[in-house]
XYZ file of C-alpha atoms in Angstrom:
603
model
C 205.857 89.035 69.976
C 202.402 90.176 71.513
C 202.541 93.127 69.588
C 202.745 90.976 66.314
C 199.843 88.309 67.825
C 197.614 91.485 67.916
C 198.688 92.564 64.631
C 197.333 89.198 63.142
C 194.529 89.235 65.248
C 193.753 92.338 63.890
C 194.134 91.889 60.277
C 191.988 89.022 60.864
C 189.287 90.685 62.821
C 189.363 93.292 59.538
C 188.460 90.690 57.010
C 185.180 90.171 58.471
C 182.441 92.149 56.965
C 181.950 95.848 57.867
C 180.226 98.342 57.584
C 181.454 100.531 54.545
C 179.958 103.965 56.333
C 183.078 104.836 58.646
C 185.419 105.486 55.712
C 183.641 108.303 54.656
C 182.263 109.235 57.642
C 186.472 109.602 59.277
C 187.569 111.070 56.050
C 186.960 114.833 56.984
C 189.016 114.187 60.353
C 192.140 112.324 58.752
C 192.459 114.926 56.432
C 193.885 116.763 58.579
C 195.967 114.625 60.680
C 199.171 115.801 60.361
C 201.547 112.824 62.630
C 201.026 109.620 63.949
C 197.462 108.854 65.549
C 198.093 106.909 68.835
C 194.872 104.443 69.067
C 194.427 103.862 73.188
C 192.925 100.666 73.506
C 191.292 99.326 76.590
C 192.306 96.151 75.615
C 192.259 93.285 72.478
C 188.879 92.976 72.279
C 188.654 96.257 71.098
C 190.210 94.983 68.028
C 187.089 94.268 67.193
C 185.711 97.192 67.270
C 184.412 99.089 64.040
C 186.218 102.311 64.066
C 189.222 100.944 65.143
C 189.092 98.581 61.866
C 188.241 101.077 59.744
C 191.758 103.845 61.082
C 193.743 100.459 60.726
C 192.790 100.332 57.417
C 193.846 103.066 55.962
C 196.729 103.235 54.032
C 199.652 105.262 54.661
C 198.003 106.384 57.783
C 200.657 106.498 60.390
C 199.394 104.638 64.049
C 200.778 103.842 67.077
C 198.277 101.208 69.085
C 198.957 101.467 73.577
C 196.788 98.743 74.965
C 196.090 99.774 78.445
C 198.576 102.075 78.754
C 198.432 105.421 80.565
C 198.417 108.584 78.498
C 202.148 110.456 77.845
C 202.712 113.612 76.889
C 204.966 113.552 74.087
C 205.464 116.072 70.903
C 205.628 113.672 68.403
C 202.218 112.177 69.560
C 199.476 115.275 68.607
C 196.518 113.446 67.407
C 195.017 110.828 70.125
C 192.409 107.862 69.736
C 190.371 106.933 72.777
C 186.887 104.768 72.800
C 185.132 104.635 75.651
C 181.499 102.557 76.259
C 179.098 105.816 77.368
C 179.717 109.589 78.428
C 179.891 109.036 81.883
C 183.006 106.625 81.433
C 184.004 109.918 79.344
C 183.423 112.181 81.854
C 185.857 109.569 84.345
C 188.788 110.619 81.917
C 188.556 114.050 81.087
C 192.168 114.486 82.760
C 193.409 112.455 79.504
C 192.252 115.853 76.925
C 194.740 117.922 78.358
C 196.292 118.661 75.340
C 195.363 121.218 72.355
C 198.070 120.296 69.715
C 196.581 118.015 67.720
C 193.233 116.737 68.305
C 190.625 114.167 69.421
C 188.797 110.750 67.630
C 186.476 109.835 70.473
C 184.457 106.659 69.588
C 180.981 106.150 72.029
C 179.879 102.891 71.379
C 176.440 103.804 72.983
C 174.214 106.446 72.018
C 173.889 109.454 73.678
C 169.103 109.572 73.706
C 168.824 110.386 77.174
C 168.647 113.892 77.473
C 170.566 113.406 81.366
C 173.448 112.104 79.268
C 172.894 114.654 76.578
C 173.430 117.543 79.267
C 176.217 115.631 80.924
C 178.092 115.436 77.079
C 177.674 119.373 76.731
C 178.929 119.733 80.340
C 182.135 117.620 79.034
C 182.995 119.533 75.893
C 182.610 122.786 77.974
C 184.943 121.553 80.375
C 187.391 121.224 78.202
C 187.257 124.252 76.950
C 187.060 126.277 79.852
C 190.153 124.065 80.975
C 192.343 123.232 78.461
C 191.266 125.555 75.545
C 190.003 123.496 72.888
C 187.151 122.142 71.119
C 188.816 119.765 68.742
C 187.447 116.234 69.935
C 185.409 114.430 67.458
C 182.752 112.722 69.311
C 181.745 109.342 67.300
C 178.522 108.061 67.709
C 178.945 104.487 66.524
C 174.883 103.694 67.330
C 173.806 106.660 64.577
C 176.775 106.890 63.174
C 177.665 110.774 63.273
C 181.019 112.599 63.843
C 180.317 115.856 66.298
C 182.207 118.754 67.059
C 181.528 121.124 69.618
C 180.767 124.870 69.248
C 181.784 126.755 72.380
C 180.200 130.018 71.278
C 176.625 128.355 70.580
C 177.113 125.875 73.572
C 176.280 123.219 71.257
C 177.154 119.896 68.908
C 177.680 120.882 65.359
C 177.696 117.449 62.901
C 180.671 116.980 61.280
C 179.836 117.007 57.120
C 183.481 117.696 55.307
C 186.442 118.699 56.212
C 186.195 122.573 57.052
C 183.151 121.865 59.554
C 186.172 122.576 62.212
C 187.315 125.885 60.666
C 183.331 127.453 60.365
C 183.138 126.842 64.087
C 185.544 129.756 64.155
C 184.474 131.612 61.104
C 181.605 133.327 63.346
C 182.282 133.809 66.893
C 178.723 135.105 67.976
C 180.284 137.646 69.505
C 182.361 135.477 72.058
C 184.954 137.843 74.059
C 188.614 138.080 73.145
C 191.454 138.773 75.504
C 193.056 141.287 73.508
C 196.875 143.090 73.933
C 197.634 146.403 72.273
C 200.287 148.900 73.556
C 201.584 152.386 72.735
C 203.900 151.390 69.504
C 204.381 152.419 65.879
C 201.583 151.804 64.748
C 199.511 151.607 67.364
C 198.311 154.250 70.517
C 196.116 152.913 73.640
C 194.603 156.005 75.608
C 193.225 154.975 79.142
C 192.556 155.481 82.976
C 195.788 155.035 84.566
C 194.301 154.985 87.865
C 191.737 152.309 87.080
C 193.767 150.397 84.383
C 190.845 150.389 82.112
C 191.247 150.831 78.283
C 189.258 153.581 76.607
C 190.705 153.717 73.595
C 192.903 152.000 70.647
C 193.671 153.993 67.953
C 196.507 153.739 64.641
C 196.599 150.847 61.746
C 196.830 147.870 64.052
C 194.102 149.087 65.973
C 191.931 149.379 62.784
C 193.141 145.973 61.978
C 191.708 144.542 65.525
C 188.721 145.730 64.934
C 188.101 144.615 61.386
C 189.244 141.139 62.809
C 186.720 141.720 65.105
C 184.197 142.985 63.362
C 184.328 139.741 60.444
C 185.038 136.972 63.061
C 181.821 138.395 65.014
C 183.719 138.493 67.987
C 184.013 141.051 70.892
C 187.476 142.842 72.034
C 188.527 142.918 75.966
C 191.533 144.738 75.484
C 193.680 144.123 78.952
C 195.949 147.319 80.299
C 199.716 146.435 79.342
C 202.676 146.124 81.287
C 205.346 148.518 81.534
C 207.885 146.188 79.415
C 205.502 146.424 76.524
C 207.054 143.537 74.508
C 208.838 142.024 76.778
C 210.895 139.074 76.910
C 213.285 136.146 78.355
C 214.290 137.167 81.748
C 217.670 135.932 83.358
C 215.838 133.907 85.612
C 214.124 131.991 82.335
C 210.713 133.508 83.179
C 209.013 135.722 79.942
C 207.621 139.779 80.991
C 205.749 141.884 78.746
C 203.312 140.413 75.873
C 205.673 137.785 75.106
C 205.136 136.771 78.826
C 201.187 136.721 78.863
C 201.161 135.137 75.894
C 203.136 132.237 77.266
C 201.221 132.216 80.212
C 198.025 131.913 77.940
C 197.016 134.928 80.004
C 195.394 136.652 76.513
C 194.266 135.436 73.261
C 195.174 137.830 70.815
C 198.395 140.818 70.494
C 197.258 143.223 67.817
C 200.758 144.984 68.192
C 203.222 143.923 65.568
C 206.684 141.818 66.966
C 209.414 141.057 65.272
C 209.088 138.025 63.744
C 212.198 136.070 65.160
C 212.998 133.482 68.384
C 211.940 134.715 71.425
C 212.789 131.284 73.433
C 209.596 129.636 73.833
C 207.651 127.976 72.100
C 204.121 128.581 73.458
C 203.813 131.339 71.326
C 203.142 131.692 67.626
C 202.973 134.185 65.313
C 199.743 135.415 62.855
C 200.664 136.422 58.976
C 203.176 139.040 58.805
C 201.249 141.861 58.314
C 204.488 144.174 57.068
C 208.487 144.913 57.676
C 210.453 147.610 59.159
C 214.356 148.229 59.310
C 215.882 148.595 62.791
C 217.983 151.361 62.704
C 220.438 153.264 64.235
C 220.743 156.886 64.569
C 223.122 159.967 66.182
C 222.861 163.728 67.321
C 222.841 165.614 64.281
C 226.084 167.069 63.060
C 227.111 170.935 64.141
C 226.137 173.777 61.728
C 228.632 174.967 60.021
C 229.458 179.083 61.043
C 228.726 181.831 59.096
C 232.013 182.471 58.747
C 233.083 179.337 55.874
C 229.914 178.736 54.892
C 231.324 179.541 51.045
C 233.868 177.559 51.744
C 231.711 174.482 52.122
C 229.061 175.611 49.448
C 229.954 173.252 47.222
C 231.593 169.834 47.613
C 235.676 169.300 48.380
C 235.506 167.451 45.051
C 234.438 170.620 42.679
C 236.447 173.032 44.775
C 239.598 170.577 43.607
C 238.305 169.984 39.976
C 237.820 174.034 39.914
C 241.584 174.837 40.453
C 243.301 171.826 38.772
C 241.237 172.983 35.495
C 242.825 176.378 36.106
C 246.369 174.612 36.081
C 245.738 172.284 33.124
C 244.286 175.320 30.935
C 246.914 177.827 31.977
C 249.741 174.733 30.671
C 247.327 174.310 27.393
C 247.447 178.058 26.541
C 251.220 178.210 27.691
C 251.993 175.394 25.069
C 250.237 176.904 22.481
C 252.253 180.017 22.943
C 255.032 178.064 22.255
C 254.048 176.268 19.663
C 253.239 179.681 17.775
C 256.644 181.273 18.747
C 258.029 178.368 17.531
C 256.662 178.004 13.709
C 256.594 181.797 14.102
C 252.995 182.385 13.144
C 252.443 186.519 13.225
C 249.664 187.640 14.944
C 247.730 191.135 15.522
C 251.383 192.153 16.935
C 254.702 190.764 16.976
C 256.175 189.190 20.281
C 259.625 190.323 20.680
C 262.186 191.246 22.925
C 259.876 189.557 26.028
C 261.367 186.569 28.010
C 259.683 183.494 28.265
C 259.168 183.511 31.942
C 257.442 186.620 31.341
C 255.299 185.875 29.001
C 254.430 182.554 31.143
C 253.980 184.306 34.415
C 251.317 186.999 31.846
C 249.690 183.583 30.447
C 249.005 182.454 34.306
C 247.501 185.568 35.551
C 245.413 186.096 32.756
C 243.973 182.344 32.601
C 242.842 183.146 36.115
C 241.676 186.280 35.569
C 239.421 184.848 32.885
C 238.773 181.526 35.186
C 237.066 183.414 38.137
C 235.024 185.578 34.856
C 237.294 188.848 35.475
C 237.804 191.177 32.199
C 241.590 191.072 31.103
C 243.430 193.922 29.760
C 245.436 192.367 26.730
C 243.803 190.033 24.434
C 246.337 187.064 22.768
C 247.908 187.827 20.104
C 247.207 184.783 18.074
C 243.831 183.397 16.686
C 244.513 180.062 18.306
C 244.927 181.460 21.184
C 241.525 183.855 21.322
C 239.433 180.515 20.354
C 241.115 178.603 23.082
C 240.283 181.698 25.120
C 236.527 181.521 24.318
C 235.840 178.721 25.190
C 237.919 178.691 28.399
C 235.259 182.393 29.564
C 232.082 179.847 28.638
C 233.542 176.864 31.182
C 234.578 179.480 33.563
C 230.477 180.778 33.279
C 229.541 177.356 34.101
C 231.398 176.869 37.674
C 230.645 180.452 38.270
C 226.780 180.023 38.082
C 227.507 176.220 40.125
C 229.572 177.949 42.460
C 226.915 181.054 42.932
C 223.772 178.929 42.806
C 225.242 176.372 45.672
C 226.523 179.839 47.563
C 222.692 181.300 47.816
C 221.215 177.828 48.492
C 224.094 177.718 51.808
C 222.817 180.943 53.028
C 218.903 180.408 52.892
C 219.422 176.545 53.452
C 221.911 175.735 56.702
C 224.970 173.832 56.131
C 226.093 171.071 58.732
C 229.567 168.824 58.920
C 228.862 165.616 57.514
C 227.380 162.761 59.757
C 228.352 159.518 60.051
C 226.620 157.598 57.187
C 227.648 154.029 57.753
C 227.841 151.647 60.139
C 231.885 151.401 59.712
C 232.014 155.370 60.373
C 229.995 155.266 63.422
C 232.526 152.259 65.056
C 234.984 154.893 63.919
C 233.309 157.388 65.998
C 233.671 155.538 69.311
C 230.441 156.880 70.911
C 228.324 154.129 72.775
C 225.273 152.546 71.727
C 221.948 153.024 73.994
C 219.326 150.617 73.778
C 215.825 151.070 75.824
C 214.582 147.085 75.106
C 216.764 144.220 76.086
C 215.134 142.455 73.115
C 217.342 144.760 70.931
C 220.908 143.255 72.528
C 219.991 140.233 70.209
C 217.899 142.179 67.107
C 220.594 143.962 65.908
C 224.714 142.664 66.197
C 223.952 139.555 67.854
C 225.861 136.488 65.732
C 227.444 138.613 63.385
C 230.701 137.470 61.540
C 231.285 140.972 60.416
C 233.799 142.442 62.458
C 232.384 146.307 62.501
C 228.760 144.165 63.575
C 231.000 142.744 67.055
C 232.461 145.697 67.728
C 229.165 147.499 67.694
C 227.372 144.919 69.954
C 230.270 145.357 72.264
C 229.185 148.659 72.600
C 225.467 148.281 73.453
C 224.225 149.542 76.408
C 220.620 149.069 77.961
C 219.501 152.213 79.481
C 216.041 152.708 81.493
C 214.037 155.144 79.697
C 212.627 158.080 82.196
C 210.859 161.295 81.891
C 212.840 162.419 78.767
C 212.796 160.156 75.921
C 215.979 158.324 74.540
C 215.448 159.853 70.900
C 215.437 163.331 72.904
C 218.310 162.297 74.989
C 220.177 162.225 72.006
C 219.224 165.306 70.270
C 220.008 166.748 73.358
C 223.028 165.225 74.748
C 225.068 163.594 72.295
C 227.604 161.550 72.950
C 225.536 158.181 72.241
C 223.604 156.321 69.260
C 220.067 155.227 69.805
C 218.485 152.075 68.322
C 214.877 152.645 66.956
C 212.760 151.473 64.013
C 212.512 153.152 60.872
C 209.013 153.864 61.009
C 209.212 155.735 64.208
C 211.691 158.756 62.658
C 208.872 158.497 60.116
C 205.661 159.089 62.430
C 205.860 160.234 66.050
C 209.838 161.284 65.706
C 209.703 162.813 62.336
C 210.238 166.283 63.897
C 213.539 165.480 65.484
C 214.645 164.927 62.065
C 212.785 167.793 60.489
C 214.611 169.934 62.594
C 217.757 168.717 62.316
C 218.384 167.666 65.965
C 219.208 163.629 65.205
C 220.477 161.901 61.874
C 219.279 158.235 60.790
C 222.350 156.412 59.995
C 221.446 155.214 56.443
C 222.681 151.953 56.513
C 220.195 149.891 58.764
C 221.725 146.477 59.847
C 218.811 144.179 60.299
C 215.218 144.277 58.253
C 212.346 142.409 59.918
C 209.250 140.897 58.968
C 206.710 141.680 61.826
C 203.350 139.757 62.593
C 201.008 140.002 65.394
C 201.562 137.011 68.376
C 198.998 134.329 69.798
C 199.355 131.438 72.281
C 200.744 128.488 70.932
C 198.730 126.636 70.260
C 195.582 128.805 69.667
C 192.276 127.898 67.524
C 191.935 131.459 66.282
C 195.117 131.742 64.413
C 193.256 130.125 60.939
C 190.185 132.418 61.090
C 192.586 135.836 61.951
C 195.136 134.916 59.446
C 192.174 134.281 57.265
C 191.190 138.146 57.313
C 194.631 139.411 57.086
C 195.246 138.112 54.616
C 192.446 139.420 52.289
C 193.618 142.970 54.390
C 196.778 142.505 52.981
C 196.074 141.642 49.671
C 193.450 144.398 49.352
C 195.961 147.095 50.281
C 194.095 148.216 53.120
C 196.463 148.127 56.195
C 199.139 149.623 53.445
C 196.854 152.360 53.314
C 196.573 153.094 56.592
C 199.774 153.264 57.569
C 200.042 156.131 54.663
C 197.709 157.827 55.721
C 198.840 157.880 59.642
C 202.347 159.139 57.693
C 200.730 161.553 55.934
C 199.172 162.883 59.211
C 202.479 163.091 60.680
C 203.689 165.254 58.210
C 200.689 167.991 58.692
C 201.206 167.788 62.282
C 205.075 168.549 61.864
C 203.727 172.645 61.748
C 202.716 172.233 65.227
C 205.816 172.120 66.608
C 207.690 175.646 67.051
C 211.108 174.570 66.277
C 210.244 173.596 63.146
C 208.651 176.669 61.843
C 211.096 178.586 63.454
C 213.489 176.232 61.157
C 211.912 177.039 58.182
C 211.292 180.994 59.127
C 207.829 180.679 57.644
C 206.452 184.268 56.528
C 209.650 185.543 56.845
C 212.048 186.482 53.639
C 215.880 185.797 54.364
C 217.772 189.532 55.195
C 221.418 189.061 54.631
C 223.544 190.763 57.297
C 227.173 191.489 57.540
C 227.301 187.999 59.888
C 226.609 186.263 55.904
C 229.491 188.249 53.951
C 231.898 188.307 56.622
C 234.036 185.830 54.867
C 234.248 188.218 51.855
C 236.066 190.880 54.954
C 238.427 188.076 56.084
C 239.782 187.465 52.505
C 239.947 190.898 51.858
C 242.200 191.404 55.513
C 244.175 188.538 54.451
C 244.690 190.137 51.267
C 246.127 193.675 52.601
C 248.137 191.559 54.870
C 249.403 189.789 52.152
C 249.831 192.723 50.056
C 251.982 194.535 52.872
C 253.804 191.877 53.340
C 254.893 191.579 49.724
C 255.585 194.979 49.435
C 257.817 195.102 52.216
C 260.023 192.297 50.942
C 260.049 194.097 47.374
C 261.041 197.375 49.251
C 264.073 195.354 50.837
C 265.167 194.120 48.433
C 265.477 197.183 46.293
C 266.902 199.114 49.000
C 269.333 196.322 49.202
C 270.004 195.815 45.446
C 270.668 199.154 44.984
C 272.850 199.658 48.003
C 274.809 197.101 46.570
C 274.827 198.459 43.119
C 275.991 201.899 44.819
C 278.760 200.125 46.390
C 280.037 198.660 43.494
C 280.301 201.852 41.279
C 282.546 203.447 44.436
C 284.851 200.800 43.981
């Protein structure tokens, strides 16, 4: 009931006459209010008071009035009202600005002339920011009726004129230092004194991004040496390491090194614009090379080897029926077929169709004219597979041949090797949550593994045994070699794509002005660009590495030796064996038919 006795006091107190200034002059401020104003109150009486007339007002304004109440800390409260008689009974409450959600409406029903109070006002607002972090507290001056804002990087009171005199405070720093975070990553390399932990250096596309930031928002760098966990995360004991750890500990302003753009557990952090997107994938030891020895064999694929030799059944049936159907209506040719048997003449039409089929010369030509046309164009298909069959051949010999990789994520479960990660973060990137069952079996196989002295990605061209878990980018900048060279495969089928953004405190006044530029970076094409060109560079500096040449035997031509033909011996061994073996059995068993045959003219 007191509540609603204040109400009508209120709307009472508002049909007096007023002063038709503080509309306009609180417009710019509600603009952006974005929940419920709470309007502290000393007590009734303040009611009366000019300002607080004009917020109640407004329509569709959302307020909350606390008479005399003390301050709470509550999310759904971000934007605060508080009117106080002169600075110094300000200065008495600064414990009450504490928070840098929302902001400020600070009414002053006396003037600030005195230059003591005028000093003691700029030693408030800097409080606060040294403090708490923010500026946003919009000082009303009820005597000369002005809305102020204070700049921390002039050290002074800006007036308040429209709506984006809050966002120009941050459009030009004036050169006001930045704590920044940058790490050795994709797309980004920090070169520094170990010893000393001082930064010398940032170099790659989110480096060149920092410093156009910098270089627009007039503001100066401090780039601070990183931890060891790089990105870091949620510990066990619910504590954050890494960036994501400073950040939340508002220990930095600023992480020019791109994040996944996902739930890290907090919520004192917040992310910029993504800035671009990556596929986390997975990838294996490469696949053994296949010998020397059946290289032809796997020249070309299992698929043309099987169309090559049913063909050569299906055309040896076509000509076979065709023989027969010219026996049959008795159609002469060149010369007359009589006297043969017709498993004779089919075994004949066999042989010869794959004598012709593997482009050998045959010693009788068919009788028939059906037959010789069928027979032409049966040598012109049998010139096509040769040359496929002979072009693939020479490519295997200059180009190696390996056994096929695993090329999904179903044939790599299959495989049953483990999966190493080298961030925790990746445990839920990747599998986490899945429904699929290939995606749970997976996960169950993750295992986080501290990297040392040899790299994971070199663990695995080395090893075996193991998948790794890396972005895609990566096998396309620093790793590119180790798939150059043929020492690890990239699974083709990546299972999670993420957008990836650059990470700030939460809340942090920078984010509009930073976004601000990367955006127009992004729309320009710039950063694009730069991250082609570092690829580029990554495929020049792929000639440094010995392996590689040594891979592509550069200034060398390609000698064949008897290593490359030795298949062509083993089919011709197999041959004579075969051939001796046949002749054997023909020899026995025309010494036995003709033993036989002696017997029975005895008798």
């Amino acid at each position: 009931m007191a509540s609603v006795a204040q109400l009508i006091m209120l709307i009472l107190a508002a049909n007096t006459g007023q002063d038709n200034s503080y509309p306009r002059l609180l417009a710019p401020i509600l603009r952006h209010l974005e929940s419920t104003l709470e309007l502290h109150l000393r007590s009734t009486e303040d009611f009366n008071n000019i300002v607080v007339q004009t917020l109640l007002e407004q329509k569709d304004l959302p307020l909350k009035v606390a008479i005399n109440q003390v301050v709470s800390e509550s999310d759904s409260i971000l934007h605060h009202f508080f009117i106080y008689e002169d600075v110094r009974k300000l200065h008495e409450n600064l414990e009450e600005f504490t928070q840098s959600h929302g902001f400020y409406i600070v009414a002053l029903e006396r003037s600030v002339d005195a230059v003591e109070e005028q000093q003691l006002m700029l030693q408030f607002m800097e409080t606060v920011w040294r403090q708490h972090g923010h500026n946003r507290i919009y000082y009303v001056q009820q005597k000369t009726k002005e809305v102020l804002l204070y700049n921390p990087f002039t050290q002074s009171t800006v007036l308040v004129e429209d709506s984006l005199s809050y966002q120009r405070i941050y459009s030009n720093l004036h050169g006001y230092v930045l704590r920044a975070y940058i790490f050795d990553s994709v797309y980004s390399a920090l070169y520094g004194d170990g010893a000393t932990k001082q930064v010398l250096k940032v170099t790659g596309p989110d480096a060149k991004v920092a410093d156009t930031v910098a270089k627009h928002l007039n503001l100066t760098l401090n780039y601070i040496w990183p931890d060891d966990e790089f990105f870091g995360g949620r510990q066990p004991n619910g504590s954050f390491n890494g960036g994501i750890g400073r950040a939340h500990r508002r220990e930095l302003d600023v992480i020019f090194a791109g994040f996944f753009i996902k739930d890290y557990l907090t919520t004192r952090i917040q992310f910029s614009a993504a800035v671009y997107m990556d596929d986390l994938c997975l990838f294996v030891q490469k696949a053994q090379r296949i010998p020397q020895s059946i290289v032809p064999l796997f020249a070309v694929r299992l698929d043309v080897w099987l169309c090559f030799l049913l063909v050569g059944f299906i055309c040896s049936f076509i000509w076979m029926c065709l023989r027969a159907l010219n026996l049959a209506v008795h159609i002469e040719g060149n010369e007359r077929v009589k006297g043969v048997h017709y498993l004779s003449i089919g075994w004949r039409i066999f042989v010869d169709t794959w004598v012709v089929w593997v482009r050998v010369n045959i010693n009788r030509f068919p009788p028939f004219n059906s037959e010789r046309i069928f027979l032409a164009s049966l040598c012109l298909v049998s010139v096509i597979f040769g040359a496929l069959l002979e072009s693939s051949l020479a490519t295997a010999y200059i180009r190696p041949l390996y056994y096929r990789d695993p090329n999904t994520l179903a044939e790599l479960d299959d495989s049953q090797i483990p999966i190493y990660i080298k961030h925790p973060a990746f445990k839920d990137d990747l599998f986490f949550g899945s429904d699929y069952e290939v995606y749970r079996r997976l996960n169950a196989k993750m295992l986080l593994v501290g990297e040392g002295e040899d790299r994971l990605i070199s663990m695995v061209a080395k090893r075996g045994k193991f998948a790794g878990v890396t972005r895609s980018a990566s096998l396309e900048l620093n790793d590119r070699r180790f798939i150059m060279t043929h020492m690890v495969h990239k699974i083709p089928e990546c299972p999670k794509t993420y957008h990836i953004g650059y990470v700030l405190p939460y809340p942090s006044p920078y984010i509009e002005g930073i976004n601000n530029i990367l955006l127009h970076i992004l729309a320009g094409g710039i950063l694009d660009f730069w991250i082609n060109e570092m690829k580029e560079r990554a495929k020049m500096n792929i000639h440094q590495y010995p392996e590689y040449l040594a891979e592509l035997s550069v200034g060398k031509w390609k000698v064949f030796t008897l290593k490359d033909v030795q298949l062509a011996f083993y089919a011709l061994a197999i041959g004579c064996v075969l051939a001796s073996l046949v002749f054997l059995l023909e020899f026995w068993f025309k010494s036995s038919y003709g033993t036989k045959c002696q017997l029975n003219k005895l008798i």
